[in-house]
Coordinates of C-alpha atoms in Angstrom, one line a residue:
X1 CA 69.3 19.3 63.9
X2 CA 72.7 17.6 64.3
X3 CA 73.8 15.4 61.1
X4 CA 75.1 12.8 60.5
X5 CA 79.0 12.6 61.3
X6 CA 81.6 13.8 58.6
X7 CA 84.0 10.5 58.3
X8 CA 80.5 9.0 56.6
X9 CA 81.3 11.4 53.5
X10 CA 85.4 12.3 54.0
X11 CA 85.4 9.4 51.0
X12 CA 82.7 10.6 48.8
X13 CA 84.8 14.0 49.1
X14 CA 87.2 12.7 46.9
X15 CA 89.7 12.8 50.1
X16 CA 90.7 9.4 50.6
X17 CA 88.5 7.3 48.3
X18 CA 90.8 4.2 48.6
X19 CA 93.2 6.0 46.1
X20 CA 90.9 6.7 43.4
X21 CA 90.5 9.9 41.9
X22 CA 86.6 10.7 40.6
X23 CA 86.9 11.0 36.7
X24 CA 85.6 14.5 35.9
X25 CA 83.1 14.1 32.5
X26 CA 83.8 17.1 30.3
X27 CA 81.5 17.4 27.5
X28 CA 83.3 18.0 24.0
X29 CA 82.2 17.3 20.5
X30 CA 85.7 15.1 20.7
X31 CA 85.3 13.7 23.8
X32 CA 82.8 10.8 24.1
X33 CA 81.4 10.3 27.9
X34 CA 82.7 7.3 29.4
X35 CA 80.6 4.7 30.1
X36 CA 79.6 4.5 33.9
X37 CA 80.1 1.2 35.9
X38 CA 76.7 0.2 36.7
X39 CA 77.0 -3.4 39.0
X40 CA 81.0 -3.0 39.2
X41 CA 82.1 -5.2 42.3
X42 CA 84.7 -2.5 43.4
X43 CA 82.6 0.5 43.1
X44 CA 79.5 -1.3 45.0
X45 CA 81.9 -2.0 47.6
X46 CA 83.1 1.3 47.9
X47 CA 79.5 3.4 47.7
X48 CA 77.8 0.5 49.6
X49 CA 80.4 1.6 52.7
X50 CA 79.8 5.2 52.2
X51 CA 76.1 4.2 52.7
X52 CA 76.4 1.7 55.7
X53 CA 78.4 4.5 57.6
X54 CA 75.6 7.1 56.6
X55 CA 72.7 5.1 58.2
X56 CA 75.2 3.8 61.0
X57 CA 75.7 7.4 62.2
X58 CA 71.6 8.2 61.3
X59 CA 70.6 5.7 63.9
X60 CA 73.4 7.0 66.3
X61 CA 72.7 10.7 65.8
X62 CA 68.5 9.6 66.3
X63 CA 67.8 11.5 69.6
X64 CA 69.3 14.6 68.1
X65 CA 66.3 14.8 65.2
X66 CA 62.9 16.4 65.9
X67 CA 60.5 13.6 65.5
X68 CA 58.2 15.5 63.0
X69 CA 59.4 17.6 60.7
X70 CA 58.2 21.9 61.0
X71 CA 58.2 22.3 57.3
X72 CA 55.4 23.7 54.4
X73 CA 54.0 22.0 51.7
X74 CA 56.6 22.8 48.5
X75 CA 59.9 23.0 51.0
X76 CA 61.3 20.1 49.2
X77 CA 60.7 20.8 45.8
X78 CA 61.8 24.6 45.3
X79 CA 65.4 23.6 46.9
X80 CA 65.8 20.6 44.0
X81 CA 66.0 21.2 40.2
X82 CA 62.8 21.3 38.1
X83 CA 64.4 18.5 35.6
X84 CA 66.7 15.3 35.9
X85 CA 70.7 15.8 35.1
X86 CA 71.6 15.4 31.6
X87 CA 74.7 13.7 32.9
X88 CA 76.0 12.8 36.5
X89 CA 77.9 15.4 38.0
X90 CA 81.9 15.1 39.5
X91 CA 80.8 12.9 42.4
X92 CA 77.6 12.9 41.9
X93 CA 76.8 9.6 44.7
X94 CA 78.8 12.0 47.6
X95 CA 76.5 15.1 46.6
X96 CA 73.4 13.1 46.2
X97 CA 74.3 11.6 50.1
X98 CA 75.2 15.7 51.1
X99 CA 71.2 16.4 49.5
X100 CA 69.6 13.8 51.5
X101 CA 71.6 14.7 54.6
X102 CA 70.9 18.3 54.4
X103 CA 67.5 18.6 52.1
X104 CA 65.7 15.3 52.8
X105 CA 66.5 14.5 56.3
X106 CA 65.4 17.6 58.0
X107 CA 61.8 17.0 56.2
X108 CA 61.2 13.5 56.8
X109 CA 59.1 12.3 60.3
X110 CA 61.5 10.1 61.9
X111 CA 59.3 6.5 62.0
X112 CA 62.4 5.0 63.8
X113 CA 62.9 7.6 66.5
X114 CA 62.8 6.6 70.3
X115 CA 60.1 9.2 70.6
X116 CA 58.2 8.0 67.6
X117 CA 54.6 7.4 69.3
X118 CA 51.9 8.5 67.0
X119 CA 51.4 5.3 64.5
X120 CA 52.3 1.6 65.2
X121 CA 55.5 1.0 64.4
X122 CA 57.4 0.4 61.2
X123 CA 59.9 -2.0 62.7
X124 CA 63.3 -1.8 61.8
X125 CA 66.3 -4.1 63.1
X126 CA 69.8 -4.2 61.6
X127 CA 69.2 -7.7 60.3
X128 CA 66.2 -6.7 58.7
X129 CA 68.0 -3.3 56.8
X130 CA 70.7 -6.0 55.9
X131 CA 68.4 -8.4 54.9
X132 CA 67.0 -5.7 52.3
X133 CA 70.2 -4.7 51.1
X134 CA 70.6 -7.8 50.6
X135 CA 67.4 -8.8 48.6
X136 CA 67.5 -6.0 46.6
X137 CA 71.7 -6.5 45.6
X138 CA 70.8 -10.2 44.3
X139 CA 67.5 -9.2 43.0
X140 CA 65.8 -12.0 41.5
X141 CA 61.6 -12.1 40.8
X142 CA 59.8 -15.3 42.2
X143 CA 57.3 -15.2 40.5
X144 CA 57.0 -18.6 39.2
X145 CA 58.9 -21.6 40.7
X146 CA 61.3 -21.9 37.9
X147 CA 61.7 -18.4 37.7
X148 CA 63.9 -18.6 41.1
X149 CA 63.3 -22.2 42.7
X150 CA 65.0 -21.7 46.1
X151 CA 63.6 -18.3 46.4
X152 CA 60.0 -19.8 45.9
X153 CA 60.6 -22.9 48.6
X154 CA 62.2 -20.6 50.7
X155 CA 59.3 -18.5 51.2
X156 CA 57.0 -21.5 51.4
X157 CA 59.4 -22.4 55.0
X158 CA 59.5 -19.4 56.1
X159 CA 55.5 -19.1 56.0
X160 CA 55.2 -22.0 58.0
X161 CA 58.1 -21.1 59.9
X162 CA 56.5 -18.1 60.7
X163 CA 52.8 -18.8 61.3
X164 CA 54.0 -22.2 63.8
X165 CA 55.8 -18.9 65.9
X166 CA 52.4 -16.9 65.8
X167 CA 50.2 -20.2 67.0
X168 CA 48.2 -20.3 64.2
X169 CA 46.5 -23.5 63.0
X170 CA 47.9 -25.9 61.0
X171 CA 45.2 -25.9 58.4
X172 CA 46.7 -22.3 57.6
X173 CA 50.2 -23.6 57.1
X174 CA 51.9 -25.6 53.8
X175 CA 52.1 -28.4 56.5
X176 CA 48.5 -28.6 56.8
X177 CA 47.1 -28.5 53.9
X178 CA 46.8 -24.3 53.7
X179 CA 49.6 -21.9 52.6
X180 CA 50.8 -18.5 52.5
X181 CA 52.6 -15.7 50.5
X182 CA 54.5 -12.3 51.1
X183 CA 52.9 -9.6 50.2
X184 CA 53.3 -6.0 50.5
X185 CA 50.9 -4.6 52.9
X186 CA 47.7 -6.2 54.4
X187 CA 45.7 -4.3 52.0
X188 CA 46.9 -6.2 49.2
X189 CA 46.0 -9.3 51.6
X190 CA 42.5 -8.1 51.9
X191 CA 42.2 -7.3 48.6
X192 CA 43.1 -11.1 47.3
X193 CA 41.2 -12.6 50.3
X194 CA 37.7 -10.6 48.8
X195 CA 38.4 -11.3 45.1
X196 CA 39.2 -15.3 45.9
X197 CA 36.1 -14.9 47.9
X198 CA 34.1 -13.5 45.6
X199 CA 34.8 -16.0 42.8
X200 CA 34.0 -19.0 44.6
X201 CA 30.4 -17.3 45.4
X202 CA 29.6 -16.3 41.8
X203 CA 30.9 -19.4 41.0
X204 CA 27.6 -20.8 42.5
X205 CA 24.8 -18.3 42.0
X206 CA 26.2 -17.3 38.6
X207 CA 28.1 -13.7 37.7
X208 CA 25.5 -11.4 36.6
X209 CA 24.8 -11.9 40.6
X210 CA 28.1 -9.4 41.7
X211 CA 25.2 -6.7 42.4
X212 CA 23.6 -8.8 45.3
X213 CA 26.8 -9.7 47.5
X214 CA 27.1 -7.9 50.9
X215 CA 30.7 -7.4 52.9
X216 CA 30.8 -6.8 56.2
X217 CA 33.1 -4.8 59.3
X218 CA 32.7 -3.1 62.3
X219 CA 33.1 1.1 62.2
X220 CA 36.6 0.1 63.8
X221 CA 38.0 -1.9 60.7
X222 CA 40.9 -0.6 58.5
X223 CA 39.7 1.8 55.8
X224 CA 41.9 -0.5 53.7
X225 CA 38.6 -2.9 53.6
X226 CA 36.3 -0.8 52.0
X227 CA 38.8 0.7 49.1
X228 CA 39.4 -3.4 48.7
X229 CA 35.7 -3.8 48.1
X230 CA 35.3 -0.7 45.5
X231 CA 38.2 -2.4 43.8
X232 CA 36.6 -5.7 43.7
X233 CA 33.7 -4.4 42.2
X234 CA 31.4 -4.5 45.6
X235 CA 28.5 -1.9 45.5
X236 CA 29.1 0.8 47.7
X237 CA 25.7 1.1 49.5
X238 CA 26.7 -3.2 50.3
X239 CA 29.8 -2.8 52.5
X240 CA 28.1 -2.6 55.9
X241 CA 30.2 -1.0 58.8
X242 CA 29.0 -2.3 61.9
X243 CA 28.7 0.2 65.0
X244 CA 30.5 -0.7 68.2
X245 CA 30.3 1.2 71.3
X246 CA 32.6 1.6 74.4
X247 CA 30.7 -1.0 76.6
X248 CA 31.9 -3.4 74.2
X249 CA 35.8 -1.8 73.6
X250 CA 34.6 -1.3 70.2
X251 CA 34.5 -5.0 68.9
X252 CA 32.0 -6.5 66.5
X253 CA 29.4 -7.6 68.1
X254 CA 28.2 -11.4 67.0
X255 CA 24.7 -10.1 67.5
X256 CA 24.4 -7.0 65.3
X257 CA 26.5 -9.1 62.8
X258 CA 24.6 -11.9 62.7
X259 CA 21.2 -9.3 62.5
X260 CA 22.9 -7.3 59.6
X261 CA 23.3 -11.1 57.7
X262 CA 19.3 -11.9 58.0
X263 CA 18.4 -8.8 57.3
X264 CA 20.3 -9.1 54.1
X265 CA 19.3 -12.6 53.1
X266 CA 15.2 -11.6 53.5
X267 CA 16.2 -8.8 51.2
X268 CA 17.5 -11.3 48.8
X269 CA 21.2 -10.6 49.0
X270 CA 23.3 -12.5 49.4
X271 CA 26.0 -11.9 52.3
X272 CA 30.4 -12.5 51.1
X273 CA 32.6 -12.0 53.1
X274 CA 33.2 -10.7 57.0
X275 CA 36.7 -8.8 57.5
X276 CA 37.7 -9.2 61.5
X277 CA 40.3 -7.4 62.9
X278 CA 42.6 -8.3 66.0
X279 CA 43.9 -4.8 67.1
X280 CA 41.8 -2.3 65.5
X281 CA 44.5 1.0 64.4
X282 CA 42.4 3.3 66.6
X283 CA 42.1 1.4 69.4
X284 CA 43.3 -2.0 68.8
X285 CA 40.2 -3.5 70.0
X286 CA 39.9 -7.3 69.5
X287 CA 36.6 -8.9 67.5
X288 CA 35.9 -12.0 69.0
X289 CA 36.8 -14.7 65.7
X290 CA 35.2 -17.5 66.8
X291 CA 31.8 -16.3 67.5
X292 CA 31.9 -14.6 64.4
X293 CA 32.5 -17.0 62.8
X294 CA 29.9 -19.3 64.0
X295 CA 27.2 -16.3 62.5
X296 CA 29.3 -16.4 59.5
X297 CA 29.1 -20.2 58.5
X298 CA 25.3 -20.5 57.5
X299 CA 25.9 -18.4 55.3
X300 CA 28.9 -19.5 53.6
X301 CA 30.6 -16.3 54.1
X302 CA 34.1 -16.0 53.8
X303 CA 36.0 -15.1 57.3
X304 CA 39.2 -13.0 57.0
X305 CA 41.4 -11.9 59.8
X306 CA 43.1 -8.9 60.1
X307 CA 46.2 -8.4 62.3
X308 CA 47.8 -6.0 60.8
X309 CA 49.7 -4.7 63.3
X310 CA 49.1 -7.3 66.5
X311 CA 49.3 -10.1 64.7
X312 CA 53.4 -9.9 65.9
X313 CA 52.2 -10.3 69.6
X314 CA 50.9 -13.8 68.5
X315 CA 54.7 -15.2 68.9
X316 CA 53.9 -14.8 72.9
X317 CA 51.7 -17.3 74.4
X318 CA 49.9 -14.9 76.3
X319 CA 48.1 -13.2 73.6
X320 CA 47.1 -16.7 72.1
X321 CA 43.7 -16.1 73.4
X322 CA 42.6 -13.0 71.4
X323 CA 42.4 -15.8 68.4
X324 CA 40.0 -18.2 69.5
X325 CA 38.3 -19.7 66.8
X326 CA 41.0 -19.0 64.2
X327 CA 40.5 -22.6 63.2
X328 CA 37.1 -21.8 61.4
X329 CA 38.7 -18.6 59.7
X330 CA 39.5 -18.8 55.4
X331 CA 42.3 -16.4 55.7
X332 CA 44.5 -14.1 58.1
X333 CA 47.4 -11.5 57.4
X334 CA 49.9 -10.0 59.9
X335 CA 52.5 -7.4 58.9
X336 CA 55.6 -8.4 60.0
X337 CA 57.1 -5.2 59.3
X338 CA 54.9 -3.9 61.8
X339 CA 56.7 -5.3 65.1
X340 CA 58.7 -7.8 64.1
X341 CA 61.6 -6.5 62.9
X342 CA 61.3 -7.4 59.1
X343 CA 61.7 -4.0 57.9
X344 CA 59.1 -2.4 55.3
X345 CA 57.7 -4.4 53.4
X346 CA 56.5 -7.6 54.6
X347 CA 53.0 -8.9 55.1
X348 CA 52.2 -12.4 55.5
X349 CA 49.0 -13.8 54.4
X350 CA 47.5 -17.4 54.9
X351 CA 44.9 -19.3 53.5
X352 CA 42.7 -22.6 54.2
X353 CA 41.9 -23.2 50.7
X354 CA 45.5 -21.9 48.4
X355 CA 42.6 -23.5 45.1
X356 CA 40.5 -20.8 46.1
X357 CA 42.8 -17.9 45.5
X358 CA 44.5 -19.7 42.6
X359 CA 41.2 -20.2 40.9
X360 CA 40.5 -16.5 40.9
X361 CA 44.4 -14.9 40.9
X362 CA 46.1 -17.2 38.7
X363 CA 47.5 -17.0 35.1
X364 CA 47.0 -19.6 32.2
X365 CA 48.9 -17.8 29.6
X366 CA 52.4 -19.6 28.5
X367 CA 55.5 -17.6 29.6
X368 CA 58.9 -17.9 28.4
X369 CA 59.6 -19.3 31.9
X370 CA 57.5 -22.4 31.9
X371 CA 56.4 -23.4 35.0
X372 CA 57.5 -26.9 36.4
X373 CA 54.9 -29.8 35.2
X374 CA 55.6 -30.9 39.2
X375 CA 52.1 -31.4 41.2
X376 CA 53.1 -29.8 44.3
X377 CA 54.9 -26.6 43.1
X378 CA 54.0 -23.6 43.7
X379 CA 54.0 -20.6 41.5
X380 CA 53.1 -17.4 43.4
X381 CA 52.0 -15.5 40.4
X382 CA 48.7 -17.4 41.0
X383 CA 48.4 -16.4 44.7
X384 CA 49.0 -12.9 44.6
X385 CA 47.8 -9.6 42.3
X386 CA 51.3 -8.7 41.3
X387 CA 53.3 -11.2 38.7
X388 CA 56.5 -9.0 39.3
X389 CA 57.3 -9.3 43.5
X390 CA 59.6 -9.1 45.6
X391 CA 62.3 -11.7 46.6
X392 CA 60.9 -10.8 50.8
X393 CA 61.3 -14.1 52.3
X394 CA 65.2 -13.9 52.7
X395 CA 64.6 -11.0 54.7
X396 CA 62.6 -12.3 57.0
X397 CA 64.6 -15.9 57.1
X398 CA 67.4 -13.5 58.2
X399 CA 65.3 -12.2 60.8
X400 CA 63.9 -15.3 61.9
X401 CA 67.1 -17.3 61.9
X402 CA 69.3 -14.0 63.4
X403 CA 66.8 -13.3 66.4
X404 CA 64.7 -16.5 66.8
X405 CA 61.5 -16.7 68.2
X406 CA 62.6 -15.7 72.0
X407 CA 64.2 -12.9 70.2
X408 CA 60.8 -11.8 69.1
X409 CA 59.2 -12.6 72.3
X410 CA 61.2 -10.5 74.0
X411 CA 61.2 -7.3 71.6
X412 CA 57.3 -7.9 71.7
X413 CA 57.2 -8.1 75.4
X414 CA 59.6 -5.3 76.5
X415 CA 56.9 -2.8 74.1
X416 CA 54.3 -4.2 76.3
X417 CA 55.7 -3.5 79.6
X418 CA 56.9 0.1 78.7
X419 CA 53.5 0.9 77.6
X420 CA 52.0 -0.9 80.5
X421 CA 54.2 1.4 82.4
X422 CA 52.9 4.8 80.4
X423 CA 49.3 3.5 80.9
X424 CA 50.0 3.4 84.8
X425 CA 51.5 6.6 85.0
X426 CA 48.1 8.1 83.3
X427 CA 46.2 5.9 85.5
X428 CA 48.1 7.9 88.9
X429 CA 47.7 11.2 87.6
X430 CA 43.8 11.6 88.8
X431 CA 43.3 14.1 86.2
X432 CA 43.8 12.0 83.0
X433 CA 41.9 8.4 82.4
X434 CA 42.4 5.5 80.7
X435 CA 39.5 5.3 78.0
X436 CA 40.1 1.9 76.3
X437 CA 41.4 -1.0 77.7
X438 CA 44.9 -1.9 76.8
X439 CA 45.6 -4.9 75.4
X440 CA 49.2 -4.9 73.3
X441 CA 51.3 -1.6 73.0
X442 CA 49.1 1.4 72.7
X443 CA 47.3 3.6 75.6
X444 CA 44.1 5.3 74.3
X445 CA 43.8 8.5 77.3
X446 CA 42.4 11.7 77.5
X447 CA 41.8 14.5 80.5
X448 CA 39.1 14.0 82.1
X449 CA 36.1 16.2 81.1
X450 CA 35.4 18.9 83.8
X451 CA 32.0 20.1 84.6
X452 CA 33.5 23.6 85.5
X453 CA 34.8 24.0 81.9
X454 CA 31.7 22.6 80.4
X455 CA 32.3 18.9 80.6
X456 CA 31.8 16.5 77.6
X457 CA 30.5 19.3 75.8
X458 CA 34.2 20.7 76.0
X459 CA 36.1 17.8 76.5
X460 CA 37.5 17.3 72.8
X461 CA 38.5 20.2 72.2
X462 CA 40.6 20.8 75.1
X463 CA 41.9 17.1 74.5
X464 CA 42.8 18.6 70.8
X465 CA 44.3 20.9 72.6
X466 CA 46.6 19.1 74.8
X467 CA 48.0 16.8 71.4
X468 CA 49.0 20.0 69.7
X469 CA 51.1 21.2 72.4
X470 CA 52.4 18.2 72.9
X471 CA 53.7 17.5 69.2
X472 CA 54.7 21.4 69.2
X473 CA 57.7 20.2 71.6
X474 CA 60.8 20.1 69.4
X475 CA 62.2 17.4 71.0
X476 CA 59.4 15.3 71.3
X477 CA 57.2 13.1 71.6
X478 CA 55.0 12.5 68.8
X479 CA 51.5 11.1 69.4
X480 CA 48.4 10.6 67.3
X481 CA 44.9 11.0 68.3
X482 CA 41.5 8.6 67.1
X483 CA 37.8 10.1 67.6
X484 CA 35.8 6.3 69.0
X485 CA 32.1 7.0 70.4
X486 CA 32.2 10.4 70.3
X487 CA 35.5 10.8 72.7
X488 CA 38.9 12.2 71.1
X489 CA 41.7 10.5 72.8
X490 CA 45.4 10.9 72.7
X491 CA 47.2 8.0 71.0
X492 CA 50.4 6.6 72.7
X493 CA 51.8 3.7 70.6
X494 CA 55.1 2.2 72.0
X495 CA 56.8 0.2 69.0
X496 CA 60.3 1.7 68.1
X497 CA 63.0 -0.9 68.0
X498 CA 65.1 2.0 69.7
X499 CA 62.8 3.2 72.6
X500 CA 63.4 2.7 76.2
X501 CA 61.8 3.2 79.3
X502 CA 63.2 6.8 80.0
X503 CA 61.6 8.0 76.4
X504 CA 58.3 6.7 77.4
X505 CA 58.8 8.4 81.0
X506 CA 60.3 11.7 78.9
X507 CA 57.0 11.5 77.2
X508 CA 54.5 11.3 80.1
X509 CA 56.3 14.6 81.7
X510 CA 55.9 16.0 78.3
X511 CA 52.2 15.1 78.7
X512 CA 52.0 15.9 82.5
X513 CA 53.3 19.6 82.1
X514 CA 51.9 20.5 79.0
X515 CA 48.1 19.6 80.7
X516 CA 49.2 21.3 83.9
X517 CA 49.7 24.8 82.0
X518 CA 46.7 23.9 79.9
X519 CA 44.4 23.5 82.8
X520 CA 45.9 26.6 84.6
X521 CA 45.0 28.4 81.3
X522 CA 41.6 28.0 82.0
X523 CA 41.7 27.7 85.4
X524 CA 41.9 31.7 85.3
X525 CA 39.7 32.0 82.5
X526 CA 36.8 30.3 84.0
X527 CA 37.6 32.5 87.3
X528 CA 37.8 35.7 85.2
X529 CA 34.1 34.5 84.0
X530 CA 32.9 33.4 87.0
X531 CA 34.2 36.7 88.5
X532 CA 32.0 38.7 85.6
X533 CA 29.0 37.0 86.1
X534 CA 28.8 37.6 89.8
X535 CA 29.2 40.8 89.2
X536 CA 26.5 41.2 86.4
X537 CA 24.3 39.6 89.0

């Protein structure tokens, strides 16, 4: 594994160091240890350069890195000290960047590698590093508005700036009547979505009633929803997973939702809250909002969406569609860390009804930062689980304002094409087939089953087969795999900000060869059988 290049650490050597010599601590009873500069201006400047050429020459040196890492559980920790350094060492920031280059790198999976194909993406752009950098340098806490004013209206602009790029209704947006927040992760979305829900509900059939209420998914939905609903204090036996099935591409069906709701209600419960997803992380399979919806609203169940990770195609007209009905929906969350260049981490999260998840998140205690008596401010302590959080929306202004919206279009769109392009090179190959239909960036495929080697019957496991040789090439590519009705398919998720067209081609030869010695394999096993048999005959 080639490193990163040496002039990133000649000035943590102590070589050049802008002319200043590292103070070397000696430890006397006469000697007092002098006190470190912890926000100096100078030093920042000179360690922040040491680390901007470190990453620089990462992203540079990024082909040269196996994808996924051939280590053993304990590698890390029996190369590092069992206990934290009394005192810093000569140097110490030079030999912490010589650790993480030599120790750390070499065990890591490389998310922002060209050949990076197993998980949707975790986005990365230089904007959004800097943007981070950034953040985390000025370091303020928004959690009310007085507690940092322009940090709080800045997120409230870029929420709407953000959600008018993905097409979503205005009765999501501040503009509207709705709002939003930055969260973490859609599972912290979810999570406040199902408690705001679940308030409002007991709110009219009274507390002790928490034991009746029902949540519901399809066997496709993020395994994020059910933890949320332990959390919230949701029976287990009450979270019903919906099955889907292939005819279908594996979205909810209206029908076997809206029978799962009746069913409930003539047992006397009492049905809360529907989770839909918009590219499902198996197979990115699309429930269909609107009619969900429609089965939803007798009931007065709460409808949340969940685009975790194709919520980013929404900035392209073309995918508009895969939302109908997202007028009728109470909440929706996107990552845009995911594909859209914000760096980890950044999920957005709107609501219809901001009362809603005030009413169940917010604070009344008194705080040494009084909050504004203004009507219209908002203090996100109330809209989120976390009081501490995360000064995010500069990041993503930077991102927005840096790239623009035909910025993101374009990223978005040249994904799409190159896994349009993977998907028809499987589709040529008369041995492989495309099992799902592709909508956004992944291709769900598999080799065919063959009757001669047993059919379905075998089919999975020489699928299983074909991923581990795959990912045992050093130089790559890494894919995933996801088990949908009963079929184990291959997982080929083009998201890197640094992949092009010839990694994706790379990848299907990869593919290609590694199922054409496969199949040869047992080619001459199955004729070595067939041979035996005949001859027992």
């Amino acid at each position: 594994m080639a490193p990163p290049s040496q002039h990133c650490f000649d000035t943590v050597n102590g070589a050049t160091n802008n002319g200043v010599v590292p103070v070397v601590m000696v430890d006397t009873p006469q000697q007092k240890l002098p006190c470190p500069t912890l926000l100096g201006a100078d030093e920042f400047r000179r360690q922040g350069h040491q680390v901007i050429d470190f990453i620089a020459d990462y992203y540079g040196r990024m082909g040269d890195y196996p994808v996924h890492p051939s280590v053993t559980p304990g590698f890390l920790r029996n190369q590092l000290p069992g206990a934290a350094p009394s005192r810093p060492e000569p140097d110490a920031f030079g030999s912490a960047l010589r650790d993480v280059r030599d120790l750390i790198l070499p065990g890591i999976t490389h998310w922002q590698s060209p050949r990076h194909f197993a998980h949707f993406p975790a986005s990365s752009s230089t904007v959004g590093a800097l943007g981070e950098a950034l953040t985390a340098g000025i370091n303020v806490i928004p959690f009310t508005w007085t507690a940092s004013p322009a940090a709080t209206e800045l997120e409230m602009v870029v929420i709407d700036w953000l959600g008018k790029a993905l097409h979503l209704p205005d009765s999501l947006l501040f503009a509207g009547g709705g709002g939003g927040a930055l969260l973490g992760t859609s599972c912290e979305a979810i999570l406040c979505a199902l408690v705001a829900a679940r308030d409002r509900k007991l709110a009219e059939i009274g507390g002790k009633r928490i034991v009746d209420l029902v949540v519901y998914c399809s066997d496709q939905t993020h395994f994020a929803f059910r933890k949320a609903a332990r959390i919230a204090g949701i029976q287990r036996d009450q979270c019903r997973e919906i099955r889907t099935c292939h005819a279908n591409m594996f979205a909810l069906s209206p029908t076997e939702l809206r029978d799962a709701m009746q069913a409930d209600v003539d047992a006397g419960l009492v049905p809360l809250f529907l989770c839909a997803t918009v590219g499902t992380t198996q197979t990115t399979a699309v429930d269909p909002i609107g009619e969900l919806c429609a089965v939803a609203a007798p009931h007065g169940v709460w409808v949340h969406v969940d685009a975790a990770y194709a919520g980013s195609a929404l900035v392209c007209p073309e995918f508009r569609d895969v939302i109908d009905g997202v007028e009728s929906v109470d909440s929706f969350s996107m990552n845009a860390h995911k594909w859209l260049l914000a760096n980890n981490d950044c999920c957005a999260m709107w609501v219809k009804k901001p009362c809603a998840l005030i009413a169940a998140l917010g604070t009344e205690q008194e705080y040494i930062l009084r909050d504004s008596e203004a009507s219209d401010v908002v203090d996100y302590k109330d809209w989120t689980m976390t009081l501490t959080r995360r000064f995010r929306a500069l990041k993503l202004w930077l991102v927005l304002r840096c790239y623009g919206v035909d910025g993101l279009r374009h990223h978005v769109r040249s994904h799409v094409r190159m896994a349009e392009a993977f998907e028809n090179m499987v589709k040529a190959d008369g041995r492989f087939e495309v099992v799902t239909d592709r909508r956004f960036a992944l291709v769900c495929f598999r080799l065919r089953p063959r009757e001669e080697f047993g059919g379905e019957k075998t089919a999975n496991e020489l699928n299983r087969g074909l991923l581990a040789e795959v990912n045992a090439v050093s130089s790559g590519p890494y894919m995933s795999s996801a088990n949908v009705g009963g079929m184990y398919v291959l997982r080929c998720a083009v998201g890197s900000t640094l992949t092009e067209e010839r990694h994706v081609e790379d990848a299907w030869t990869v593919v290609r060869d590694r199922a054409s010695a496969i199949l040869q394999r047992m080619e001459i096993i199955y004729s070595v059988v067939s041979r035996s048999v005949r001859n027992l005959g």
